[in-house]
Short mmCIF file of C-alpha atoms in Angstrom, two decimals:
data_model
loop_
_atom_site.label_atom_id
_atom_site.label_comp_id
_atom_site.label_asym_id
_atom_site.label_seq_id
_atom_site.Cartn_x
_atom_site.Cartn_y
_atom_site.Cartn_z
CA UNK C 1 124.24 81.38 58.68
CA UNK C 2 122.13 84.18 56.82
CA UNK C 3 122.54 87.64 58.08
CA UNK C 4 119.38 89.70 58.21
CA UNK C 5 119.43 92.19 55.55
CA UNK C 6 117.42 95.38 57.58
CA UNK C 7 118.96 96.62 60.70
CA UNK C 8 116.93 96.80 63.77
CA UNK C 9 116.90 99.77 65.64
CA UNK C 10 115.58 100.24 69.33
CA UNK C 11 116.78 102.56 72.47
CA UNK C 12 117.53 100.14 74.43
CA UNK C 13 118.78 96.52 74.22
CA UNK C 14 118.42 94.19 77.31
CA UNK C 15 119.88 90.82 76.50
CA UNK C 16 117.84 88.34 78.73
CA UNK C 17 114.45 87.59 79.56
CA UNK C 18 114.69 86.57 82.79
CA UNK C 19 112.70 88.65 86.02
CA UNK C 20 115.54 91.54 85.93
CA UNK C 21 115.60 91.63 82.34
CA UNK C 22 111.52 91.74 82.22
CA UNK C 23 111.23 94.01 84.71
CA UNK C 24 113.62 96.44 82.95
CA UNK C 25 111.93 96.12 79.32
CA UNK C 26 108.58 96.54 81.41
CA UNK C 27 109.69 99.73 83.11
CA UNK C 28 110.89 101.40 79.76
CA UNK C 29 107.75 100.89 77.77
CA UNK C 30 106.11 101.95 81.19
CA UNK C 31 108.07 104.80 80.22
CA UNK C 32 107.23 105.05 76.41
CA UNK C 33 110.67 103.92 75.31
CA UNK C 34 111.67 101.43 72.60
CA UNK C 35 112.75 98.25 73.73
CA UNK C 36 113.49 95.04 72.38
CA UNK C 37 114.16 91.83 74.82
CA UNK C 38 116.34 88.88 73.15
CA UNK C 39 116.62 86.26 75.44
CA UNK C 40 117.86 82.58 73.94
CA UNK C 41 115.68 80.23 75.59
CA UNK C 42 111.52 79.96 75.14
CA UNK C 43 111.01 81.18 78.83
CA UNK C 44 109.72 77.70 80.03
CA UNK C 45 110.19 77.37 83.96
CA UNK C 46 111.40 73.98 84.70
CA UNK C 47 112.83 74.76 87.66
CA UNK C 48 111.61 78.31 89.85
CA UNK C 49 114.66 79.65 91.09
CA UNK C 50 112.97 82.02 92.81
CA UNK C 51 109.79 82.05 95.34
CA UNK C 52 109.63 84.86 97.14
CA UNK C 53 108.75 88.25 95.57
CA UNK C 54 109.98 90.78 98.55
CA UNK C 55 108.24 93.94 99.69
CA UNK C 56 109.81 96.64 98.20
CA UNK C 57 109.80 94.78 94.41
CA UNK C 58 105.36 94.51 95.14
CA UNK C 59 105.88 98.15 95.84
CA UNK C 60 107.22 98.20 92.54
CA UNK C 61 104.69 95.31 90.70
CA UNK C 62 102.08 98.29 92.59
CA UNK C 63 103.53 101.20 90.81
CA UNK C 64 103.38 99.30 87.00
CA UNK C 65 99.49 97.43 88.38
CA UNK C 66 100.44 93.79 88.38
CA UNK C 67 99.54 93.40 92.23
CA UNK C 68 96.72 91.55 91.06
CA UNK C 69 98.23 89.43 88.87
CA UNK C 70 100.84 88.41 91.38
CA UNK C 71 98.00 88.36 93.99
CA UNK C 72 96.20 85.74 91.17
CA UNK C 73 98.80 83.36 90.94
CA UNK C 74 98.45 79.45 91.23
CA UNK C 75 100.30 79.53 94.72
CA UNK C 76 98.02 77.76 96.71
CA UNK C 77 97.61 80.95 99.06
CA UNK C 78 95.72 79.40 101.87
CA UNK C 79 98.74 77.26 102.96
CA UNK C 80 101.09 78.42 106.17
CA UNK C 81 103.94 79.66 105.03
CA UNK C 82 105.67 78.51 108.54
CA UNK C 83 109.09 77.68 108.41
CA UNK C 84 109.98 73.97 110.44
CA UNK C 85 112.98 72.56 111.65
CA UNK C 86 112.73 68.78 111.61
CA UNK C 87 114.70 65.78 111.96
CA UNK C 88 112.35 64.59 109.56
CA UNK C 89 108.25 64.51 108.70
CA UNK C 90 108.13 61.57 110.37
CA UNK C 91 110.64 62.78 112.98
CA UNK C 92 111.15 64.92 115.59
CA UNK C 93 109.95 68.22 115.23
CA UNK C 94 113.23 70.97 116.57
CA UNK C 95 111.17 74.86 116.36
CA UNK C 96 109.12 76.60 113.88
CA UNK C 97 108.81 80.07 112.65
CA UNK C 98 105.61 80.93 112.32
CA UNK C 99 104.16 82.77 109.46
CA UNK C 100 100.65 83.19 108.03
CA UNK C 101 99.32 82.09 104.56
CA UNK C 102 99.12 84.61 101.72
CA UNK C 103 95.55 84.82 102.04
CA UNK C 104 95.75 85.91 106.10
CA UNK C 105 98.82 88.22 105.84
CA UNK C 106 98.71 92.01 105.60
CA UNK C 107 100.94 94.60 104.56
CA UNK C 108 102.92 96.36 107.53
CA UNK C 109 102.09 99.88 108.44
CA UNK C 110 105.03 101.20 107.10
CA UNK C 111 104.23 99.70 103.36
CA UNK C 112 101.38 99.56 101.01
CA UNK C 113 102.02 96.13 100.31
CA UNK C 114 103.35 92.96 101.90
CA UNK C 115 105.76 90.25 100.43
CA UNK C 116 104.47 87.56 97.90
CA UNK C 117 104.76 84.07 97.24
CA UNK C 118 104.93 83.58 93.95
CA UNK C 119 107.43 81.06 91.76
CA UNK C 120 109.36 82.21 88.99
CA UNK C 121 107.60 79.65 86.61
CA UNK C 122 104.52 82.23 88.08
CA UNK C 123 106.02 85.63 87.82
CA UNK C 124 107.87 85.18 84.82
CA UNK C 125 104.46 85.09 82.95
CA UNK C 126 103.43 87.90 84.94
CA UNK C 127 106.28 90.51 83.93
CA UNK C 128 106.14 88.75 80.63
CA UNK C 129 102.21 89.67 80.42
CA UNK C 130 103.47 93.17 81.56
CA UNK C 131 106.41 93.88 79.28
CA UNK C 132 105.02 92.70 75.72
CA UNK C 133 101.49 95.06 77.20
CA UNK C 134 103.27 98.49 76.17
CA UNK C 135 103.88 98.54 72.40
CA UNK C 136 107.41 99.80 72.08
CA UNK C 137 108.27 96.83 73.76
CA UNK C 138 109.39 93.57 71.48
CA UNK C 139 110.39 90.45 73.13
CA UNK C 140 112.14 87.69 70.93
CA UNK C 141 112.54 84.15 72.60
CA UNK C 142 115.27 81.58 71.18
CA UNK C 143 117.37 84.70 70.08
CA UNK C 144 120.72 84.13 71.55
CA UNK C 145 123.53 87.35 71.88
CA UNK C 146 126.82 87.07 70.29
CA UNK C 147 128.74 89.67 70.13
CA UNK C 148 128.82 93.73 70.73
CA UNK C 149 130.62 96.91 69.82
CA UNK C 150 129.64 100.42 70.22
CA UNK C 151 130.66 103.62 69.57
CA UNK C 152 130.06 106.83 70.72
CA UNK C 153 126.52 106.88 69.61
CA UNK C 154 125.25 103.42 70.45
CA UNK C 155 125.61 100.09 70.42
CA UNK C 156 125.78 97.49 67.51
CA UNK C 157 124.71 93.89 68.58
CA UNK C 158 124.83 90.82 66.61
CA UNK C 159 121.89 87.93 67.63
CA UNK C 160 121.14 84.60 66.42
CA UNK C 161 117.75 83.84 65.97
CA UNK C 162 117.75 80.05 66.97
CA UNK C 163 114.45 78.87 64.90
CA UNK C 164 116.82 79.47 61.58
CA UNK C 165 120.33 80.40 62.04
CA UNK C 166 119.62 83.93 61.06
CA UNK C 167 122.28 86.40 62.73
CA UNK C 168 120.12 89.78 63.11
CA UNK C 169 122.14 93.20 63.46
CA UNK C 170 120.45 95.63 66.51
CA UNK C 171 121.32 99.11 66.79
CA UNK C 172 120.75 100.63 70.29
CA UNK C 173 121.22 103.79 72.56
CA UNK C 174 122.29 101.23 75.41
CA UNK C 175 122.78 97.70 75.47
CA UNK C 176 121.77 96.15 79.26
CA UNK C 177 122.90 92.72 80.28
CA UNK C 178 120.41 90.95 82.45
CA UNK C 179 121.63 87.41 81.68
CA UNK C 180 122.55 85.93 84.60
CA UNK C 181 125.36 84.60 86.09
CA UNK C 182 127.22 82.93 82.86
CA UNK C 183 126.63 86.49 81.18
CA UNK C 184 128.29 86.96 78.20
CA UNK C 185 127.50 90.42 77.57
CA UNK C 186 129.66 90.59 80.89
CA UNK C 187 132.40 88.44 79.52
CA UNK C 188 132.46 90.20 76.38
CA UNK C 189 132.43 93.63 77.94
CA UNK C 190 135.91 92.38 80.47
CA UNK C 191 133.84 92.72 83.57
CA UNK C 192 135.37 91.03 86.71
CA UNK C 193 133.90 89.74 89.68
CA UNK C 194 135.41 89.79 93.23
CA UNK C 195 134.34 87.98 96.35
CA UNK C 196 134.26 84.57 98.56
CA UNK C 197 133.47 82.41 94.86
CA UNK C 198 131.69 78.94 95.41
CA UNK C 199 130.37 78.33 98.75
CA UNK C 200 129.06 75.13 97.73
CA UNK C 201 127.50 72.80 95.35
CA UNK C 202 123.33 72.01 95.80
CA UNK C 203 121.26 69.98 94.13
CA UNK C 204 117.42 71.01 93.47
CA UNK C 205 115.01 67.92 92.67
CA UNK C 206 111.06 69.35 91.76
CA UNK C 207 109.03 66.13 92.40
CA UNK C 208 105.20 65.95 92.27
CA UNK C 209 103.81 64.26 95.67
CA UNK C 210 99.86 64.90 96.06
CA UNK C 211 99.44 63.74 99.57
CA UNK C 212 102.63 64.38 100.70
CA UNK C 213 101.06 66.58 103.82
CA UNK C 214 98.86 63.26 104.84
CA UNK C 215 102.25 61.16 105.26
CA UNK C 216 103.35 62.89 108.10
CA UNK C 217 101.82 64.90 111.60
CA UNK C 218 104.25 67.61 111.09
CA UNK C 219 101.59 70.48 110.43
CA UNK C 220 101.87 72.12 107.32
CA UNK C 221 104.56 74.99 106.37
CA UNK C 222 106.05 76.58 103.15
CA UNK C 223 109.43 75.09 104.39
CA UNK C 224 111.34 72.47 106.02
CA UNK C 225 114.60 72.23 106.89
CA UNK C 226 116.28 68.77 107.44
CA UNK C 227 118.90 68.34 110.52
CA UNK C 228 120.46 65.38 111.50
CA UNK C 229 123.33 63.89 113.28
CA UNK C 230 125.67 65.83 110.57
CA UNK C 231 123.99 68.84 110.86
CA UNK C 232 121.73 70.59 108.09
CA UNK C 233 121.34 68.89 105.07
CA UNK C 234 118.24 70.04 102.89
CA UNK C 235 115.71 71.99 102.77
CA UNK C 236 111.77 71.21 101.18
CA UNK C 237 109.73 73.99 100.20
CA UNK C 238 105.82 73.83 99.22
CA UNK C 239 107.36 75.34 96.02
CA UNK C 240 103.73 75.58 94.25
CA UNK C 241 101.41 74.88 97.98
CA UNK C 242 99.77 72.22 96.61
CA UNK C 243 101.40 68.97 95.35
CA UNK C 244 104.65 69.82 93.85
CA UNK C 245 107.67 69.87 96.06
CA UNK C 246 111.63 71.34 95.43
CA UNK C 247 113.94 69.81 97.20
CA UNK C 248 117.30 71.20 97.82
CA UNK C 249 120.21 69.14 99.09
CA UNK C 250 123.36 70.90 100.68
CA UNK C 251 126.33 69.78 99.13
CA UNK C 252 130.16 70.82 99.48
CA UNK C 253 132.83 72.76 97.59
CA UNK C 254 132.96 69.69 95.80
CA UNK C 255 130.52 68.55 92.82
CA UNK C 256 128.37 65.31 93.50
CA UNK C 257 125.89 64.39 91.03
CA UNK C 258 122.75 62.12 91.84
CA UNK C 259 120.92 59.20 90.14
CA UNK C 260 117.45 59.54 90.47
CA UNK C 261 116.75 56.35 92.48
CA UNK C 262 119.83 58.30 94.77
CA UNK C 263 117.43 61.77 95.16
CA UNK C 264 114.33 59.54 95.61
CA UNK C 265 116.11 57.83 99.01
CA UNK C 266 116.97 61.07 99.64
CA UNK C 267 113.33 62.13 99.77
CA UNK C 268 112.26 59.23 101.93
CA UNK C 269 115.33 60.01 104.53
CA UNK C 270 113.42 63.58 104.63
CA UNK C 271 110.04 62.10 105.14
CA UNK C 272 111.23 59.06 107.14
CA UNK C 273 109.46 56.13 105.09
CA UNK C 274 109.10 55.57 101.85
CA UNK C 275 106.40 57.20 99.56
CA UNK C 276 105.58 57.33 96.14
CA UNK C 277 106.74 60.13 94.25
CA UNK C 278 107.25 62.20 90.82
CA UNK C 279 110.92 63.86 90.06
CA UNK C 280 110.13 65.58 87.52
CA UNK C 281 112.76 67.93 87.16
CA UNK C 282 116.95 67.76 88.20
CA UNK C 283 119.09 71.11 88.39
CA UNK C 284 122.67 70.96 90.03
CA UNK C 285 123.93 74.75 90.76
CA UNK C 286 126.37 76.39 92.77
CA UNK C 287 125.92 78.72 95.82
CA UNK C 288 128.26 81.70 94.98
CA UNK C 289 129.39 85.14 96.50
CA UNK C 290 130.12 87.27 93.91
CA UNK C 291 130.26 91.08 92.98
CA UNK C 292 131.15 92.83 89.74
CA UNK C 293 133.85 94.90 89.73
CA UNK C 294 131.97 97.65 87.57
CA UNK C 295 128.43 97.70 86.68
CA UNK C 296 128.78 99.82 83.13
CA UNK C 297 131.27 99.71 80.61
CA UNK C 298 130.43 102.58 77.67
CA UNK C 299 126.61 102.79 77.14
CA UNK C 300 126.43 99.07 78.36
CA UNK C 301 125.42 97.57 81.33
CA UNK C 302 124.64 95.02 83.55
CA UNK C 303 122.17 94.06 86.00
CA UNK C 304 120.91 90.91 88.23
CA UNK C 305 122.68 87.98 88.62
CA UNK C 306 124.89 88.90 85.76
CA UNK C 307 126.34 91.68 88.29
CA UNK C 308 125.90 90.20 91.50
CA UNK C 309 126.07 86.13 92.53
CA UNK C 310 124.22 85.33 96.00
CA UNK C 311 123.35 82.27 97.89
CA UNK C 312 119.53 82.48 98.06
CA UNK C 313 119.08 82.09 101.59
CA UNK C 314 117.15 84.99 102.39
CA UNK C 315 115.60 85.19 99.16
CA UNK C 316 117.56 88.58 98.23
CA UNK C 317 118.74 87.90 94.58
CA UNK C 318 116.06 88.02 91.89
CA UNK C 319 114.58 91.28 94.68
CA UNK C 320 118.14 92.70 94.37
CA UNK C 321 118.28 91.95 90.79
CA UNK C 322 114.65 93.82 90.59
CA UNK C 323 115.93 96.57 92.34
CA UNK C 324 118.33 97.10 89.94
CA UNK C 325 115.80 97.56 86.93
CA UNK C 326 114.14 99.80 88.87
CA UNK C 327 117.25 102.10 89.17
CA UNK C 328 118.07 101.67 85.62
CA UNK C 329 115.17 102.16 84.10
CA UNK C 330 114.17 105.52 85.48
CA UNK C 331 117.60 106.90 84.57
CA UNK C 332 117.89 105.58 80.72
CA UNK C 333 114.26 107.24 80.37
CA UNK C 334 115.83 110.50 82.11
CA UNK C 335 118.61 110.23 79.66
CA UNK C 336 116.88 108.95 76.57
CA UNK C 337 114.14 111.65 76.79
CA UNK C 338 117.23 114.20 76.60
CA UNK C 339 116.54 115.97 80.38
CA UNK C 340 119.23 113.84 82.06
CA UNK C 341 122.79 114.14 82.05
CA UNK C 342 125.24 111.06 81.95
CA UNK C 343 125.93 111.46 85.60
CA UNK C 344 122.51 109.47 86.35
CA UNK C 345 124.13 106.77 84.26
CA UNK C 346 127.39 107.14 86.85
CA UNK C 347 125.84 107.17 89.54
CA UNK C 348 123.62 103.56 88.91
CA UNK C 349 126.86 101.33 89.58
CA UNK C 350 127.51 104.13 92.59
CA UNK C 351 124.33 103.48 94.29
CA UNK C 352 122.96 99.78 93.38
CA UNK C 353 126.99 98.03 93.44
CA UNK C 354 127.43 98.44 97.94
CA UNK C 355 123.52 97.20 98.10
CA UNK C 356 125.12 94.37 96.26
CA UNK C 357 128.42 94.03 98.40
CA UNK C 358 125.92 93.94 101.48
CA UNK C 359 123.13 91.81 100.18
CA UNK C 360 125.69 88.54 99.16
CA UNK C 361 127.31 88.89 102.69
CA UNK C 362 123.49 88.81 104.27
CA UNK C 363 123.10 86.22 102.40
CA UNK C 364 126.43 83.81 102.92
CA UNK C 365 126.08 84.76 106.98
CA UNK C 366 122.66 83.34 106.47
CA UNK C 367 123.94 80.37 104.91
CA UNK C 368 125.91 79.49 108.05
CA UNK C 369 123.06 80.52 110.19
CA UNK C 370 120.98 77.76 108.04
CA UNK C 371 124.57 75.14 108.98
CA UNK C 372 124.85 76.06 112.33
CA UNK C 373 123.70 73.18 114.02
CA UNK C 374 127.10 70.89 112.79
CA UNK C 375 127.51 67.66 114.55
CA UNK C 376 125.08 66.15 116.92
CA UNK C 377 125.86 62.55 117.45
CA UNK C 378 122.82 61.65 119.86
CA UNK C 379 120.39 64.29 117.83
CA UNK C 380 118.35 61.35 116.89
CA UNK C 381 118.53 59.16 120.29
CA UNK C 382 115.19 58.70 121.73
CA UNK C 383 117.35 58.89 125.46
CA UNK C 384 116.91 61.77 127.88
CA UNK C 385 120.81 63.07 126.56
CA UNK C 386 119.09 62.78 122.90
CA UNK C 387 116.02 64.94 124.20
CA UNK C 388 118.14 67.51 125.41
CA UNK C 389 120.25 67.93 122.48
CA UNK C 390 117.03 68.35 120.53
CA UNK C 391 115.98 71.13 122.68
CA UNK C 392 119.48 72.38 122.55
CA UNK C 393 119.75 72.31 118.86
CA UNK C 394 116.37 73.32 118.47
CA UNK C 395 116.56 75.98 120.87
CA UNK C 396 119.67 77.52 119.39
CA UNK C 397 118.47 77.04 115.30
CA UNK C 398 115.27 78.67 116.07
CA UNK C 399 117.24 81.77 117.31
CA UNK C 400 119.63 81.55 114.47
CA UNK C 401 117.11 81.68 111.60
CA UNK C 402 115.15 84.56 112.74
CA UNK C 403 118.29 86.75 111.28
CA UNK C 404 116.85 84.74 108.01
CA UNK C 405 113.25 85.39 108.31
CA UNK C 406 113.34 89.34 109.33
CA UNK C 407 114.57 91.29 106.29
CA UNK C 408 112.72 94.16 106.00
CA UNK C 409 115.55 96.73 106.84
CA UNK C 410 117.27 95.00 104.15
CA UNK C 411 114.59 95.24 101.87
CA UNK C 412 112.98 98.56 102.36
CA UNK C 413 116.19 100.39 104.60
CA UNK C 414 118.36 100.35 102.23
CA UNK C 415 120.49 103.93 101.66
CA UNK C 416 122.37 105.28 98.63
CA UNK C 417 125.56 106.95 99.95
CA UNK C 418 127.87 108.69 98.01
CA UNK C 419 126.30 109.38 94.76
CA UNK C 420 126.64 111.96 92.52
CA UNK C 421 122.78 113.21 92.10
CA UNK C 422 121.48 113.05 95.37
CA UNK C 423 122.04 116.12 97.68
CA UNK C 424 123.26 114.82 101.42
CA UNK C 425 124.06 116.37 104.92
CA UNK C 426 126.15 115.86 107.21
CA UNK C 427 126.34 112.36 108.54
CA UNK C 428 126.80 110.72 111.86
CA UNK C 429 129.57 108.15 111.81
CA UNK C 430 128.11 106.07 115.05
CA UNK C 431 124.21 106.26 112.53
CA UNK C 432 126.02 104.88 109.69
CA UNK C 433 127.49 102.02 111.60
CA UNK C 434 124.32 101.22 113.26
CA UNK C 435 122.37 101.18 109.46
CA UNK C 436 124.99 98.86 107.88
CA UNK C 437 124.23 96.58 110.83
CA UNK C 438 120.37 96.67 111.68
CA UNK C 439 118.80 94.11 108.92
CA UNK C 440 115.19 93.23 110.73
CA UNK C 441 113.92 96.57 112.31
CA UNK C 442 112.87 99.15 109.70
CA UNK C 443 112.39 102.54 110.65
CA UNK C 444 110.81 105.49 107.85
CA UNK C 445 113.26 108.13 107.27
CA UNK C 446 113.47 110.97 104.43
CA UNK C 447 117.53 111.14 104.72
CA UNK C 448 118.30 111.65 101.16
CA UNK C 449 119.45 108.48 99.63
CA UNK C 450 116.73 107.06 101.20
CA UNK C 451 113.72 105.28 100.08
CA UNK C 452 110.05 107.96 100.64
CA UNK C 453 107.99 106.80 103.55
CA UNK C 454 104.68 105.10 102.85
CA UNK C 455 101.36 106.37 104.14
CA UNK C 456 97.47 106.29 103.71
CA UNK C 457 96.64 109.52 102.20
CA UNK C 458 92.99 107.92 101.68
CA UNK C 459 91.79 104.76 101.26
CA UNK C 460 93.67 103.37 99.00
CA UNK C 461 95.92 105.81 98.29
CA UNK C 462 99.07 105.57 99.29
CA UNK C 463 102.02 108.44 99.11
CA UNK C 464 103.95 106.20 97.14
CA UNK C 465 101.34 106.62 94.37
CA UNK C 466 102.46 109.72 93.81
CA UNK C 467 106.11 108.97 92.90
CA UNK C 468 107.20 107.25 89.62
CA UNK C 469 106.77 108.87 86.91
CA UNK C 470 108.50 112.71 87.70
CA UNK C 471 110.50 114.16 90.45
CA UNK C 472 107.87 114.98 92.95
CA UNK C 473 108.46 117.85 96.02
CA UNK C 474 106.37 116.57 99.01
CA UNK C 475 105.40 120.40 100.71
CA UNK C 476 104.41 119.64 104.52
CA UNK C 477 103.32 123.50 105.19
CA UNK C 478 101.57 124.25 102.16
CA UNK C 479 101.72 128.21 102.84
CA UNK C 480 102.95 129.87 99.74
CA UNK C 481 106.79 130.20 98.70
CA UNK C 482 108.15 132.20 96.39
CA UNK C 483 110.66 130.08 95.97
CA UNK C 484 108.40 126.98 94.63
CA UNK C 485 107.54 129.10 91.12
CA UNK C 486 111.56 129.65 90.16
CA UNK C 487 111.78 126.14 90.60
CA UNK C 488 109.21 125.30 88.71
CA UNK C 489 110.38 127.44 85.74
CA UNK C 490 113.70 126.23 85.81
CA UNK C 491 112.12 122.90 85.31
CA UNK C 492 110.42 123.60 82.47
CA UNK C 493 113.13 125.23 80.87
CA UNK C 494 115.19 122.66 81.31
CA UNK C 495 112.50 119.83 80.49
CA UNK C 496 112.40 118.03 83.66
CA UNK C 497 109.58 116.65 84.94
CA UNK C 498 108.11 117.99 88.55
CA UNK C 499 105.08 118.07 90.10
CA UNK C 500 104.53 119.49 93.43
CA UNK C 501 101.90 117.55 96.22
CA UNK C 502 101.08 119.68 99.50
CA UNK C 503 100.62 116.94 102.61
CA UNK C 504 99.67 118.18 105.99
CA UNK C 505 97.15 116.12 106.83
CA UNK C 506 97.77 114.13 110.04
CA UNK C 507 101.00 112.60 110.35
CA UNK C 508 103.17 113.30 107.27
CA UNK C 509 104.70 116.61 108.68
CA UNK C 510 106.35 114.60 111.14
CA UNK C 511 107.29 111.40 108.79
CA UNK C 512 108.95 113.52 106.32
CA UNK C 513 110.27 115.36 108.94
CA UNK C 514 111.44 118.21 106.54
CA UNK C 515 109.00 121.06 104.73
CA UNK C 516 110.36 120.04 101.71
CA UNK C 517 111.24 116.62 100.42
CA UNK C 518 112.31 115.70 96.90
CA UNK C 519 111.42 112.09 96.02
CA UNK C 520 112.99 110.60 92.80
CA UNK C 521 110.75 108.78 89.82
CA UNK C 522 112.24 105.81 91.94
CA UNK C 523 110.89 106.36 95.14
CA UNK C 524 114.29 107.55 96.62
CA UNK C 525 114.79 110.88 98.60
CA UNK C 526 116.93 112.96 96.29
CA UNK C 527 117.22 116.52 98.43
CA UNK C 528 115.27 117.53 102.03
CA UNK C 529 115.53 120.97 103.63
CA UNK C 530 113.55 123.42 105.86
CA UNK C 531 113.87 126.21 103.07
CA UNK C 532 113.99 125.71 99.03
CA UNK C 533 117.46 127.17 97.69
CA UNK C 534 117.70 130.39 96.61
CA UNK C 535 119.25 128.59 93.71
CA UNK C 536 117.72 126.14 91.61
CA UNK C 537 119.36 125.34 88.72
CA UNK C 538 122.07 124.12 91.33
CA UNK C 539 119.81 121.61 92.87
CA UNK C 540 118.43 120.57 89.64
CA UNK C 541 121.70 120.43 87.30
CA UNK C 542 123.22 118.19 91.07
CA UNK C 543 120.15 115.80 90.87
CA UNK C 544 119.28 114.93 86.86
CA UNK C 545 123.35 114.04 86.85
CA UNK C 546 124.51 117.56 84.47
#
């Protein structure tokens, strides 16, 4: 192997070009920083692991200007998004949770966006386009990270170009491992993971069947969950909304390998009769519940699946990883620009790791809900007893599965607690306990550590459209305040980007709850109060990590 003689220098080296690595690099590029992304694969996605772009991720896409790209993806936007519970597609329908198609769906009152159906093979190219639209970002596929060494000033990494076996030396101020569940970066940093570990083995099959809907009488949906006498055994999703389908065979903790003939037989079982299908790809994988014990080692960080592994039940994995990227992106930017202190980087783990711990627990609970029917020997019997069993199973299963389908408070209602760069108020233990258990119903709040509320300022312009580049002080009264000038002058002196907006119209004073609300570049509330602090330097030192 030959080493490239020239040292490659960059601000941030990102290892891994999945959605999390691309989002982080794109955000850093959007903020004007040099970033190099290396990915051992070629970027092709033959097995899309995710298919839902969550509501909070879509808010990030709005900031980055790529919502229209997501909406224009090849997914069939007219396909109903119902979740349907069946014994077979030609068998009995046990229940259904209806959801409108992407074209018909509308954002809720508390967000400028809505969730979108955009599988990874469609979403990754959108993020690639966004990332490489910034001249300061370079994306290199077929480049495999090998090892790293760090010192007080930066990180030196070696990367092998798999096209010709050259070994490149890269010098970066910071390195981020977004290289998946088997992260080599995490391994080299000596970071361990904790949790329940293996939950089940599962096998995904992508197959083509152009007229599958015409082969049965069940009304179309996005996801079909198959329940047999022994319990829930498979799911089938309309992965592109047209002619491609992803069947997931839910296994046990013992690995199992299937032949193509066995996979066809399982597809026929799901249909209830034989039909023509073309197997496109097969992926055996493990559902796991694990969270890294730390997210940082010196100048190196981990994000996404490298930091947390979760069952996909609920569609929270990739969306949590994008949240990691957004949180880390603006903090790295602040430090690179000189106004952010190391406390900002320390806060990355403090803020994001508890979110991952909650996410993996919710996802595992969702898996248990999906498996909840258990054994029902007479489920398929065309008898009065069988009908009663189907009615009971359908009713109970439909109720249990609502906990997976309605998760807006998980996507939007999270709160960063214990962060050294947020100024908190006295906490109510009972309220904290309620917040920890509520997953569906989202209530807007400006409590420090929460996402700033959305409201429409005028047609097409959200409060969120003012956030992202700087700290924003929201003033809901608007009358002159001498302390604002002191805060502004202190920010200018320290190089901290700070803007003020005066929102006194409509319901905004009630929605924002205090006269002043200070919003971070990631839409998170850093501080609030009815009067500005007498010591602006102390406030700025705290929220910028000094």
